CSV table of C-alpha atoms and ligand atoms in Angstrom, one decimal:
chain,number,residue,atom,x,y,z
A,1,UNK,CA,29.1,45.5,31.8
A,2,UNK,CA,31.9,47.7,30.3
A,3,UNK,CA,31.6,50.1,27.6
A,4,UNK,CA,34.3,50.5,25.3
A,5,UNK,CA,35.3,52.6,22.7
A,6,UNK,CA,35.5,50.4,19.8
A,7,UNK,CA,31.9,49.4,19.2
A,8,UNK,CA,29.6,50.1,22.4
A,9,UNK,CA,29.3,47.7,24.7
A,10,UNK,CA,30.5,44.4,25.9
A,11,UNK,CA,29.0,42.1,28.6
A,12,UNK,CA,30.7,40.0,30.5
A,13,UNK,CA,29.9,36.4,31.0
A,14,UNK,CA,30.4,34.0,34.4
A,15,UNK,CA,32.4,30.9,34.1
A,16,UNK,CA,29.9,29.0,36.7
A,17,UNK,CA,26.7,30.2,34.9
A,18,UNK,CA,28.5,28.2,31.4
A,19,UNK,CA,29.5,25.4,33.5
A,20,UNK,CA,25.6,25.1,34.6
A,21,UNK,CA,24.3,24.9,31.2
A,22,UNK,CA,26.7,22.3,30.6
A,23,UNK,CA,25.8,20.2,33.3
A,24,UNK,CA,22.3,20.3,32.8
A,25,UNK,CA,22.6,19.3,29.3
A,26,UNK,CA,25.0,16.5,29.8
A,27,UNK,CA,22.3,14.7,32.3
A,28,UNK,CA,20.2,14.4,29.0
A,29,UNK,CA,21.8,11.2,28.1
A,30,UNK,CA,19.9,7.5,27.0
A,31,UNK,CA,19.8,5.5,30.2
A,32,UNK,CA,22.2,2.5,30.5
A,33,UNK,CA,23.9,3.8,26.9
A,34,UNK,CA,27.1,3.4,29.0
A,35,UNK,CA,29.7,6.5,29.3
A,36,UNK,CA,29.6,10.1,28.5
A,37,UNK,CA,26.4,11.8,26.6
A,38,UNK,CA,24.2,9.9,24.3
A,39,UNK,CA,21.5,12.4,22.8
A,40,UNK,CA,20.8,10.9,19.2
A,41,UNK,CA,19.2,12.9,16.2
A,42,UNK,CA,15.5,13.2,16.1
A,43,UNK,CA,15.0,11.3,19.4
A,44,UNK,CA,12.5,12.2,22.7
A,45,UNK,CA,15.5,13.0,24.7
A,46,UNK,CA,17.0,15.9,21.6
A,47,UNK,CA,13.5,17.7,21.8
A,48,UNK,CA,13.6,17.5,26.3
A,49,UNK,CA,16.7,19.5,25.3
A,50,UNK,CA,15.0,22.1,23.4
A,51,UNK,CA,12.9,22.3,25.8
A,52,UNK,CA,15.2,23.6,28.3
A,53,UNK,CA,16.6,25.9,25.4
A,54,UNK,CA,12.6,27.0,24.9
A,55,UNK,CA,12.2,27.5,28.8
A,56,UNK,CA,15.4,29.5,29.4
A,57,UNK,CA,14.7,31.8,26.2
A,58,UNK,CA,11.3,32.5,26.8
A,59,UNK,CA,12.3,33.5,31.3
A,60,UNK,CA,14.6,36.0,29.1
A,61,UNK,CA,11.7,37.4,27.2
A,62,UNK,CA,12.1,36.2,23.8
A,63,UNK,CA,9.6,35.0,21.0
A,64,UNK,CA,10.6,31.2,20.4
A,65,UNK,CA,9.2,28.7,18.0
A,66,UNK,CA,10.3,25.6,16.6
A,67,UNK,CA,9.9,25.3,12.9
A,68,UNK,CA,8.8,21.8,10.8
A,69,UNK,CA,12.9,20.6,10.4
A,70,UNK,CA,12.9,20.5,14.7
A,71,UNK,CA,15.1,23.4,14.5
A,72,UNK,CA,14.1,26.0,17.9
A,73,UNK,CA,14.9,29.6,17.4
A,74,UNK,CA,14.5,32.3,19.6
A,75,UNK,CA,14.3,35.8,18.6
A,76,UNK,CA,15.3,39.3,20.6
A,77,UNK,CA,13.4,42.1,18.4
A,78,UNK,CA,16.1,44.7,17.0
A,79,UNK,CA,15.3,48.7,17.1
A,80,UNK,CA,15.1,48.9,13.2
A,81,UNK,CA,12.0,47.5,11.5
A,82,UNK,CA,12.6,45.4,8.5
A,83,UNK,CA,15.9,44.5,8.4
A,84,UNK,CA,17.4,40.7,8.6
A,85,UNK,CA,18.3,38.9,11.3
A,86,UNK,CA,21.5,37.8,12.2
A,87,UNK,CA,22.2,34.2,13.8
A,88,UNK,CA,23.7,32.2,16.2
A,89,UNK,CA,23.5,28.9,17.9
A,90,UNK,CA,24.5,25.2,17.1
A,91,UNK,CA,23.1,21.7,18.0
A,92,UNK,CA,22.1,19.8,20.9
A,93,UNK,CA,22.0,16.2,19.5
A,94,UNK,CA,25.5,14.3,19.9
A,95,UNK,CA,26.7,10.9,18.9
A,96,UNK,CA,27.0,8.0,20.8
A,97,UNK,CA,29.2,8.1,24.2
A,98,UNK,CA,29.6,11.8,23.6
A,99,UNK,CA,31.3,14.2,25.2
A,100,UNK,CA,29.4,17.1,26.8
A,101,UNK,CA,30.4,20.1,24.8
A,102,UNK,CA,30.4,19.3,21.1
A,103,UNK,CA,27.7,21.7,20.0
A,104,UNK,CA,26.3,22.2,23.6
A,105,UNK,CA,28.7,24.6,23.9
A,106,UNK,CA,27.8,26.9,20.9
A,107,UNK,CA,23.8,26.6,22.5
A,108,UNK,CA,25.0,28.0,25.8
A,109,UNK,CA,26.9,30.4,24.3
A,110,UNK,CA,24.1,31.8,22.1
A,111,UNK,CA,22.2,31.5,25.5
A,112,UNK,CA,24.4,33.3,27.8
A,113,UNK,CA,24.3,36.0,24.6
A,114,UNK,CA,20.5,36.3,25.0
A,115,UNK,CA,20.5,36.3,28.6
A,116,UNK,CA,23.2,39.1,29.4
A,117,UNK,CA,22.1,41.2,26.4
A,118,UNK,CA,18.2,41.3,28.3
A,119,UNK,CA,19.9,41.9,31.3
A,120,UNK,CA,22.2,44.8,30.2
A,121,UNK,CA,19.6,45.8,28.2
A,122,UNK,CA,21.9,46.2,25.0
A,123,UNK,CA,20.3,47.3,21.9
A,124,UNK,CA,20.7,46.1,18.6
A,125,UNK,CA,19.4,47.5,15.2
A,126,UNK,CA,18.7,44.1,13.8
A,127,UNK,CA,16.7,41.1,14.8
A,128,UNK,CA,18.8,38.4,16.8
A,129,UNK,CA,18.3,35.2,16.3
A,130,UNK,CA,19.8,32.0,19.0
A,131,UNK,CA,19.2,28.9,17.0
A,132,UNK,CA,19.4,25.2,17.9
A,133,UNK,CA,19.8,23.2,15.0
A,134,UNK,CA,18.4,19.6,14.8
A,135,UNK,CA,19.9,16.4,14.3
A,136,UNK,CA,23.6,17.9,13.1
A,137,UNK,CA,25.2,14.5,13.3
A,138,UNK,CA,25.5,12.2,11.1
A,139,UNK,CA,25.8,9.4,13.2
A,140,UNK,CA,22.2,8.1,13.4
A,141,UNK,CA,20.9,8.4,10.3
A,142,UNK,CA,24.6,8.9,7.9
A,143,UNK,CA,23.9,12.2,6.4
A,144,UNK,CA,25.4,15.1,9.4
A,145,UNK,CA,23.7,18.9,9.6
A,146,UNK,CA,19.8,17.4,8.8
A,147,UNK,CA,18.5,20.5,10.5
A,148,UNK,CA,20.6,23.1,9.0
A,149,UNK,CA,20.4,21.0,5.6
A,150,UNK,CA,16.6,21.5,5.8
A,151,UNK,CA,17.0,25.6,6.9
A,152,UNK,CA,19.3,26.3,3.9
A,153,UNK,CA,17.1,23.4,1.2
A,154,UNK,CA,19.1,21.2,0.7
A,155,UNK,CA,17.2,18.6,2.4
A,156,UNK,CA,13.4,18.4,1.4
A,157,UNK,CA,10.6,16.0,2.3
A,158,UNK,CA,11.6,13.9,-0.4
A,159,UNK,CA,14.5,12.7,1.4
A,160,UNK,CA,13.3,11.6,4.6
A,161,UNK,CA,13.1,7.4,3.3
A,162,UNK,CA,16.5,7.6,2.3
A,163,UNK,CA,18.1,7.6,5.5
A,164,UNK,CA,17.5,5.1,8.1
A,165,UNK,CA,19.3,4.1,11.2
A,166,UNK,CA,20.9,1.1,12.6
A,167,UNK,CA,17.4,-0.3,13.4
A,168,UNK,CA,15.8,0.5,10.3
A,169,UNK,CA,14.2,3.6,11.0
A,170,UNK,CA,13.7,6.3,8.6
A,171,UNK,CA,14.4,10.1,9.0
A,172,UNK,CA,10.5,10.5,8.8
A,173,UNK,CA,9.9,8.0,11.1
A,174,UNK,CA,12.0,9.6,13.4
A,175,UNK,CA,11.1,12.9,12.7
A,176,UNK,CA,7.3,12.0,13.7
A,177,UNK,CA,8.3,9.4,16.7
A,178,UNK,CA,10.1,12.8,18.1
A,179,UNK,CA,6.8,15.1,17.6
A,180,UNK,CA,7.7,16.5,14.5
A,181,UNK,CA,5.7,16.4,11.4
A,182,UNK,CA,7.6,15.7,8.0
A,183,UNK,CA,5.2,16.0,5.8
A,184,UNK,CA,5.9,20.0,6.4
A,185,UNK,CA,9.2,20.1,6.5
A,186,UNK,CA,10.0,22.4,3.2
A,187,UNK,CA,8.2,24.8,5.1
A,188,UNK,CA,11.1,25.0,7.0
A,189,UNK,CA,13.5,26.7,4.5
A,190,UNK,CA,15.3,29.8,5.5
A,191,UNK,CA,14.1,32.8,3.4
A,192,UNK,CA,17.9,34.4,2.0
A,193,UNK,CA,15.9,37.9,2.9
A,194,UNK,CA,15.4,36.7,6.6
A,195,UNK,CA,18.6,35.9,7.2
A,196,UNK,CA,22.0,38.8,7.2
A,197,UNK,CA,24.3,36.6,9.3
A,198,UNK,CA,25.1,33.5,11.1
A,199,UNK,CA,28.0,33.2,13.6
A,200,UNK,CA,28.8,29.6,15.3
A,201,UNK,CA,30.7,29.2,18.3
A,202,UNK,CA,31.9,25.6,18.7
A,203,UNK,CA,34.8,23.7,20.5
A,204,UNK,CA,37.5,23.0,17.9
A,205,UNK,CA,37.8,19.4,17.8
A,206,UNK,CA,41.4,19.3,17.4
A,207,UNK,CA,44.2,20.5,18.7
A,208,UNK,CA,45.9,23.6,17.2
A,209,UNK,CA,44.7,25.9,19.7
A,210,UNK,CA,45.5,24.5,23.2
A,211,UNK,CA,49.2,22.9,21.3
A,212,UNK,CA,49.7,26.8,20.4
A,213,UNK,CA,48.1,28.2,24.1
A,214,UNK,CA,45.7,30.2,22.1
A,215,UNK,CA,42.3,30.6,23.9
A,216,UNK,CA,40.1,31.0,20.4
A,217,UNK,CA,40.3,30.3,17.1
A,218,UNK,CA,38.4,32.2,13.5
A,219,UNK,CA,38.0,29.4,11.1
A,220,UNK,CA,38.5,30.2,7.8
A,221,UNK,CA,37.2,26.5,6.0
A,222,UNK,CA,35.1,23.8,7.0
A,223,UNK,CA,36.2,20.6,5.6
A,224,UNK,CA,33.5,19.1,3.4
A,225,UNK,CA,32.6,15.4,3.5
A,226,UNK,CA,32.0,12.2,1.0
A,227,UNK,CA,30.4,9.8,2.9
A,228,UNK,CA,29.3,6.3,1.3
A,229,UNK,CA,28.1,2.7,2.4
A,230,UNK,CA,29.8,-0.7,0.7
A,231,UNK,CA,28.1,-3.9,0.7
A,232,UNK,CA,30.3,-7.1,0.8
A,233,UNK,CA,28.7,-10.5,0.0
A,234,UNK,CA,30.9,-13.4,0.9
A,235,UNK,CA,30.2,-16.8,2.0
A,236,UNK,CA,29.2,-17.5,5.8
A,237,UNK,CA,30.5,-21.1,6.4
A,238,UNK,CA,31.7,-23.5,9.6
A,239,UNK,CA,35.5,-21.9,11.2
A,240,UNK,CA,36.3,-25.4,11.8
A,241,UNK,CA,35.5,-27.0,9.0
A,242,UNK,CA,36.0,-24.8,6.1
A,243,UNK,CA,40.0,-25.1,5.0
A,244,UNK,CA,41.6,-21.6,4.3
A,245,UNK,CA,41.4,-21.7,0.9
A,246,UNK,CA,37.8,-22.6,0.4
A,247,UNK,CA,36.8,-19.4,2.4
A,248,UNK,CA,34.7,-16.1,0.5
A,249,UNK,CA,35.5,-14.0,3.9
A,250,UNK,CA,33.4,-10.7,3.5
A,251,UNK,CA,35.6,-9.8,7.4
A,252,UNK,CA,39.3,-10.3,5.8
A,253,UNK,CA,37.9,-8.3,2.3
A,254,UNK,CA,36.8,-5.4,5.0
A,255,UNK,CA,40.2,-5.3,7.0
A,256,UNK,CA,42.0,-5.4,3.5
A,257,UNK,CA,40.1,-2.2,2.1
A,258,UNK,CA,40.1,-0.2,5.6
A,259,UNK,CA,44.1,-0.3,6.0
A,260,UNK,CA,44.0,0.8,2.1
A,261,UNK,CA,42.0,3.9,3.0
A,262,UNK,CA,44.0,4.7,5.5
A,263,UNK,CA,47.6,4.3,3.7
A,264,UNK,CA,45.9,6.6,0.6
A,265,UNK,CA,44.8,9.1,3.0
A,266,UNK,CA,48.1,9.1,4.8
A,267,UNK,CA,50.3,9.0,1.4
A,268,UNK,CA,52.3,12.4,1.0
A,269,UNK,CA,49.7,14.0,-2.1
A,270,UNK,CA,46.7,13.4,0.5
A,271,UNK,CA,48.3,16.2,3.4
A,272,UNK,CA,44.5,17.6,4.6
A,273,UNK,CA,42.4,14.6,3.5
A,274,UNK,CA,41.2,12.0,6.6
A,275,UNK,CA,39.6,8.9,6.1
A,276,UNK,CA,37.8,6.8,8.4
A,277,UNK,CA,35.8,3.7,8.5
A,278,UNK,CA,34.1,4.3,11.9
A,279,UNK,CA,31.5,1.3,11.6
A,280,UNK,CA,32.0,-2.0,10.5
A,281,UNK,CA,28.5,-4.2,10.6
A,282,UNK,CA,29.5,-7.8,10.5
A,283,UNK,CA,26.5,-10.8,9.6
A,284,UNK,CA,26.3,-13.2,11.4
A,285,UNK,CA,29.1,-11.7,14.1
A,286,UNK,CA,29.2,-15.2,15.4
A,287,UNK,CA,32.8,-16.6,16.8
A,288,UNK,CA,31.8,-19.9,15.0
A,289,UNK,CA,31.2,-19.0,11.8
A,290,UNK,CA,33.2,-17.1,9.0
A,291,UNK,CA,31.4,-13.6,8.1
A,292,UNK,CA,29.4,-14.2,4.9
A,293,UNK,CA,28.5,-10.1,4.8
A,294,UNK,CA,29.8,-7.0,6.0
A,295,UNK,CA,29.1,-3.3,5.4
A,296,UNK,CA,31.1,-0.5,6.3
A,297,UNK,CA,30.6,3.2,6.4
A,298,UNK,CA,33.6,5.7,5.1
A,299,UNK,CA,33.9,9.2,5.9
A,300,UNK,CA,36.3,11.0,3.4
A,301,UNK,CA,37.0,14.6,4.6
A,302,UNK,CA,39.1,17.4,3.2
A,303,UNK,CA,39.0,20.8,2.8
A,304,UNK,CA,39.8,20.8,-0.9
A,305,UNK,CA,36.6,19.8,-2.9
A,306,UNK,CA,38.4,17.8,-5.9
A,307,UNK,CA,41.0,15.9,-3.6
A,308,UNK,CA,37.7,15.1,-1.5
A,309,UNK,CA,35.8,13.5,-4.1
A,310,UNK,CA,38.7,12.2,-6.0
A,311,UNK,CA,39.8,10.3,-3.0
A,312,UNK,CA,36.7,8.8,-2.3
A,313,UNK,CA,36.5,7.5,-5.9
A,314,UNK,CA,40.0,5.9,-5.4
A,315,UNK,CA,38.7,4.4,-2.0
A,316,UNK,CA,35.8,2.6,-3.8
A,317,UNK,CA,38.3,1.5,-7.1
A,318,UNK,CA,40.4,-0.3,-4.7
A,319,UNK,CA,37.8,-1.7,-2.5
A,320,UNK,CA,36.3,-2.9,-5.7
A,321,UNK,CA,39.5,-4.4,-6.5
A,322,UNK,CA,40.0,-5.9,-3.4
A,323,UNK,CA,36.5,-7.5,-3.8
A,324,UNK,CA,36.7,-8.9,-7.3
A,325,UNK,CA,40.1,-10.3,-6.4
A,326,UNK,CA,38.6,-12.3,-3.2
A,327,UNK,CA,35.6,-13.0,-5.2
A,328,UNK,CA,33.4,-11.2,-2.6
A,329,UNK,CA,30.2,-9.4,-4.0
A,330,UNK,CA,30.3,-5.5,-4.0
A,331,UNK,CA,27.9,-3.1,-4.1
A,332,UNK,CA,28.1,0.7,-2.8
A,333,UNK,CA,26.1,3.2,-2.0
A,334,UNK,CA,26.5,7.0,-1.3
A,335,UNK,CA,25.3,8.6,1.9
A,336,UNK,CA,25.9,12.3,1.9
A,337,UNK,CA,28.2,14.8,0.3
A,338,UNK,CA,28.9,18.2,1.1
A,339,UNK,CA,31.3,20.0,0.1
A,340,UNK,CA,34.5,22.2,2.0
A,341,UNK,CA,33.2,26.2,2.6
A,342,UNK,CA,34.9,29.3,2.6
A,343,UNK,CA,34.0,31.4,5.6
A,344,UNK,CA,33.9,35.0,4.0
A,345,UNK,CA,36.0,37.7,5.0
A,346,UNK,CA,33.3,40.0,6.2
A,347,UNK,CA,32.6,37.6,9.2
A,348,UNK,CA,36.0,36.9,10.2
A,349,UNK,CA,36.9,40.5,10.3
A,350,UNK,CA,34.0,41.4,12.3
A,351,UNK,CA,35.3,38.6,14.7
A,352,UNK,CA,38.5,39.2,14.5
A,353,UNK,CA,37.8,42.9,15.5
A,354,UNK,CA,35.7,42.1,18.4
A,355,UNK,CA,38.7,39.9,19.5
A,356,UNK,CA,41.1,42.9,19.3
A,357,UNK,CA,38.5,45.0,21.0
A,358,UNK,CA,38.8,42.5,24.0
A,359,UNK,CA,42.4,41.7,23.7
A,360,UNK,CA,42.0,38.6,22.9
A,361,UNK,CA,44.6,36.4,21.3
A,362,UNK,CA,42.9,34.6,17.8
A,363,UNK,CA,44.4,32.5,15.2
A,364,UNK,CA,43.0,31.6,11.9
A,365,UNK,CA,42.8,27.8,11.5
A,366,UNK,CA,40.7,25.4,9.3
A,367,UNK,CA,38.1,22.9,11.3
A,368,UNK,CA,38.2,19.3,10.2
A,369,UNK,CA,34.8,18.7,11.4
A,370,UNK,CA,31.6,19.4,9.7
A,371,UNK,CA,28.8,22.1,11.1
A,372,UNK,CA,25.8,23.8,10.9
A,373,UNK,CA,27.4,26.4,9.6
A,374,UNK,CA,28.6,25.2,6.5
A,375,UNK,CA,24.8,24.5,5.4
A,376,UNK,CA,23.9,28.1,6.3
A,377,UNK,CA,26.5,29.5,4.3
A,378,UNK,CA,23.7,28.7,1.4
A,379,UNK,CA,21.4,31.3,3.2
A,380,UNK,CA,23.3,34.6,4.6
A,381,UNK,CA,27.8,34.8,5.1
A,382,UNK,CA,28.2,32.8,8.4
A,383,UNK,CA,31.5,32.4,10.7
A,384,UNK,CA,32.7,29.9,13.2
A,385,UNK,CA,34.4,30.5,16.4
A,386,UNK,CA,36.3,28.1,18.2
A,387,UNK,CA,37.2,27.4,21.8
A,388,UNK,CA,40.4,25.2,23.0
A,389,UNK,CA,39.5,21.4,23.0
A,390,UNK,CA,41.3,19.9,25.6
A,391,UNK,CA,43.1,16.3,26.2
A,392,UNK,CA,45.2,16.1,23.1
A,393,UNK,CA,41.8,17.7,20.8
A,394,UNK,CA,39.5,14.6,21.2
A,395,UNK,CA,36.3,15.0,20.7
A,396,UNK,CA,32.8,12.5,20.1
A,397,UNK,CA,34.3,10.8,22.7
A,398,UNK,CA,33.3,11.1,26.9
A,399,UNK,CA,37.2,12.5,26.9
A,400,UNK,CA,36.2,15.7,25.5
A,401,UNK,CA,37.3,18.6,27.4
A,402,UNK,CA,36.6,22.4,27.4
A,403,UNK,CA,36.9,25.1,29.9
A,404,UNK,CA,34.7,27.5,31.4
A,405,UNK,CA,37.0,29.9,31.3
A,406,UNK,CA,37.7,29.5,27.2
A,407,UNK,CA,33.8,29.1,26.6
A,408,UNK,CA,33.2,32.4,28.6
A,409,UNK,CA,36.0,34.0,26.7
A,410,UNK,CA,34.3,32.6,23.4
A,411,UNK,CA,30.9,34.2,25.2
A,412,UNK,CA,32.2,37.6,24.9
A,413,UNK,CA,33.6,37.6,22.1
A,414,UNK,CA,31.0,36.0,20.4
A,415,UNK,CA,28.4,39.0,21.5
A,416,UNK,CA,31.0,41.4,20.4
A,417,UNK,CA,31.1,39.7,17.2
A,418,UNK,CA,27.0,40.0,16.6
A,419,UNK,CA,27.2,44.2,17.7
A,420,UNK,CA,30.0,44.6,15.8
A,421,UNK,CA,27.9,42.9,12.8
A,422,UNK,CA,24.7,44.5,13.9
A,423,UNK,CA,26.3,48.3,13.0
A,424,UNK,CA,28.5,46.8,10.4
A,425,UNK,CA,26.3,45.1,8.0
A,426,UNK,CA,24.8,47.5,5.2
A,427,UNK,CA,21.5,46.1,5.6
A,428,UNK,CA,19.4,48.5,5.4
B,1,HGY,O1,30.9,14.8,12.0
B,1,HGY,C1,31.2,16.0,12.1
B,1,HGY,O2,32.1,16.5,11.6
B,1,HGY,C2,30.3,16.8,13.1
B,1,HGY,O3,30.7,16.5,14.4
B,1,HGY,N1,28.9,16.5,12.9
B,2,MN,MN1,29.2,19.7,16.5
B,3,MN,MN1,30.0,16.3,16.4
């Protein structure tokens, strides 16, 4: 442990111990669901890795509960009684053939925080709080940050049968087939007078920083994101015997509208908007017959909240278009919708300082993805800190790739970042 000047103390973190963590985590993955890490929200195998949050918090003395949303938070007391606590943590669900450190890595961070600061025996004033969010993506169920959502109210019980996944199970079936009780779940809000600060570490999921060989990044907007279903109805019939021009094909409809997403998103007006249509669900899917119905599921993301929504309007005018003009059926329907955040200033300078304070080289980017984060923001000023994302910046993908080394960097400055907060923060 060194002491320095600046603001106390800093720790310092082992690039084996992070590696570990990983590991152990990444062997939480659905059997047989083929490559890299499948963890899905709200499912047995996201509260086993809870568990070995709980385990590892409570060996390191701390108070730990998980509240009616599935979110686990542990809690080292602060010398000062009364005042907030401040936050950090991320998620330990992933999508399908993850990658092993897209929010894993913001867990073992808040972790390794927990663990050195017992260790070291560093003080704080205020209460800290390492939080693992549940269900953060949105691929299961559509709507991303569930967990969080819940924490910051903007998801209540009411909500739970609006969702369902690809098997027809709702949020609240989930939420109960996982050991969670929904009917509670608004008791799960985050009081704004419990909460000073949040700080997120999390791989960057592109690929500014390792292009620019800059170990960490201080995010200064999370892109927001429109997401919405569309329903096409077109006429399944014989591939051999229907002639061409006979055919209501709900498939050729679909390929139509996804290259038109993607030329409006790429147009010169649309620089910082990203479209995708990451699932396509063709009926009947057989090689004999054309597709009578298809469904696909568009993600509009942007970090400017007009040119977010006004580009998902022009996606669904043209598919609509598209349809009429085919004489396919349409129908649409809107999954989630949240909008881009501005990380305030007070967070980023207190991370920015702790980077100076370790020499560490920071620049300020934007994150394309969505996070936890952005749904606290509701409750207390929060901050995001990113680490390199290796291979080009892929990420929900088994080709995700972080360092060690980075994450450990991101470790230490991270704790930095919460003692610089801790005697920063008129709180009290
Ligand atoms: O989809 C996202 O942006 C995040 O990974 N949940
Ligand atoms: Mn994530
Ligand atoms: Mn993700």
């Amino acid at each position: 442990m060194k002491r320095t000047a600046a603001s106390g103390t800093t720790v310092t973190a082992t690039p084996a111990t992070v590696t570990a963590l990983i590991d152990e985590f990444a062997a939480l993955s659905e059997p047989r669901s083929g490559p890299g890490v499948t963890r899905l929200a709200y499912t047995p195998l996201e509260r086993r890795a809870h568990d070995v949050f709980t385990e590892r918090m409570r060996a390191a003395g701390l108070r730990v509960w998980t509240d009616a949303a599935g979110n686990t938070i542990a809690e080292r007391q602060g010398t000062v009684a009364g005042l907030p606590a401040i936050g950090t943590g991320s998620h330990l669900d992933s999508v399908p053939n993850a990658g092993t450190f897209d929010g894993v890595a913001g867990v073992v961070a808040a972790m390794e925080v927990a663990r050195l600061f017992t260790e070291n025996a560093v003080t704080h004033r205020h209460p800290l709080r390492f939080v693992v969010f549940a269900a953060e993506e949105g691929a299961r169920f559509g709507q991303a940050c569930t967990g969080s959502r819940i924490a910051a109210g903007l998801t209540t019980a009411a909500d739970l049968d609006r969702f369902t996944d690809a098997e027809g199970t709702t949020l609240r079936e989930a939420m109960r087939g996982s050991g969670i009780d929904p009917d509670r779940v608004d008791e799960a809000t985050w009081m704004r007078a419990e909460w000073a600060a949040f700080v997120e570490l999390h791989i960057e999921q592109g690929s500014v920083l390792d292009s620019s060989g800059t170990g960490l990044g201080v995010v200064d907007v999370i892109s927001g994101s429109t997401r919405f279903r569309v329903d096409l109805h077109g006429r399944a019939a014989h591939s051999g015997g229907t002639p061409m021009e006979l055919r209501i094909d709900a498939l050729t409809a679909a390929a139509e509208i996804v290259l038109i997403a993607e030329e409006l998103a790429s147009d010169d007006e649309h620089d910082g908007t990203r479209v995708t249509v990451g699932r396509l669900d063709v009926e009947p899917n057989s090689i004999t017959t054309i597709p009578g119905d298809c469904r696909l599921y568009v993600d509009v993301r942007d970090v400017d909240p007009a040119r977010q929504r006004a580009t998902a309007d022009e996606v669904l005018a043209r598919a609509r278009t598209v349809a009429d003009r085919r004489g396919v059926g349409f129908r649409s329907d809107m999954l989630a919708d949240a909008s881009p955040v501005a990380l305030p200033q007070l967070v980023r300078d207190a991370m920015a300082a702790a980077c100076d304070q370790l020499d560490r080289r920071y620049r300020i980017l934007p994150s394309g993805a969505s996070h936890d984060s952005q749904m606290i923001s509701r409750v207390c000023p929060v901050g995001m800190l990113f680490v390199p994302s290796l291979n080009h910046g892929v990420s929900h993908s088994p080709d995700e790739l972080s360092t060690a080394e980075d994450i450990t960097s991101g470790i230490e400055v991270l704790a930095a970042t919460l003692l610089s907060l801790d005697t920063g923060l008129q709180t009290g």
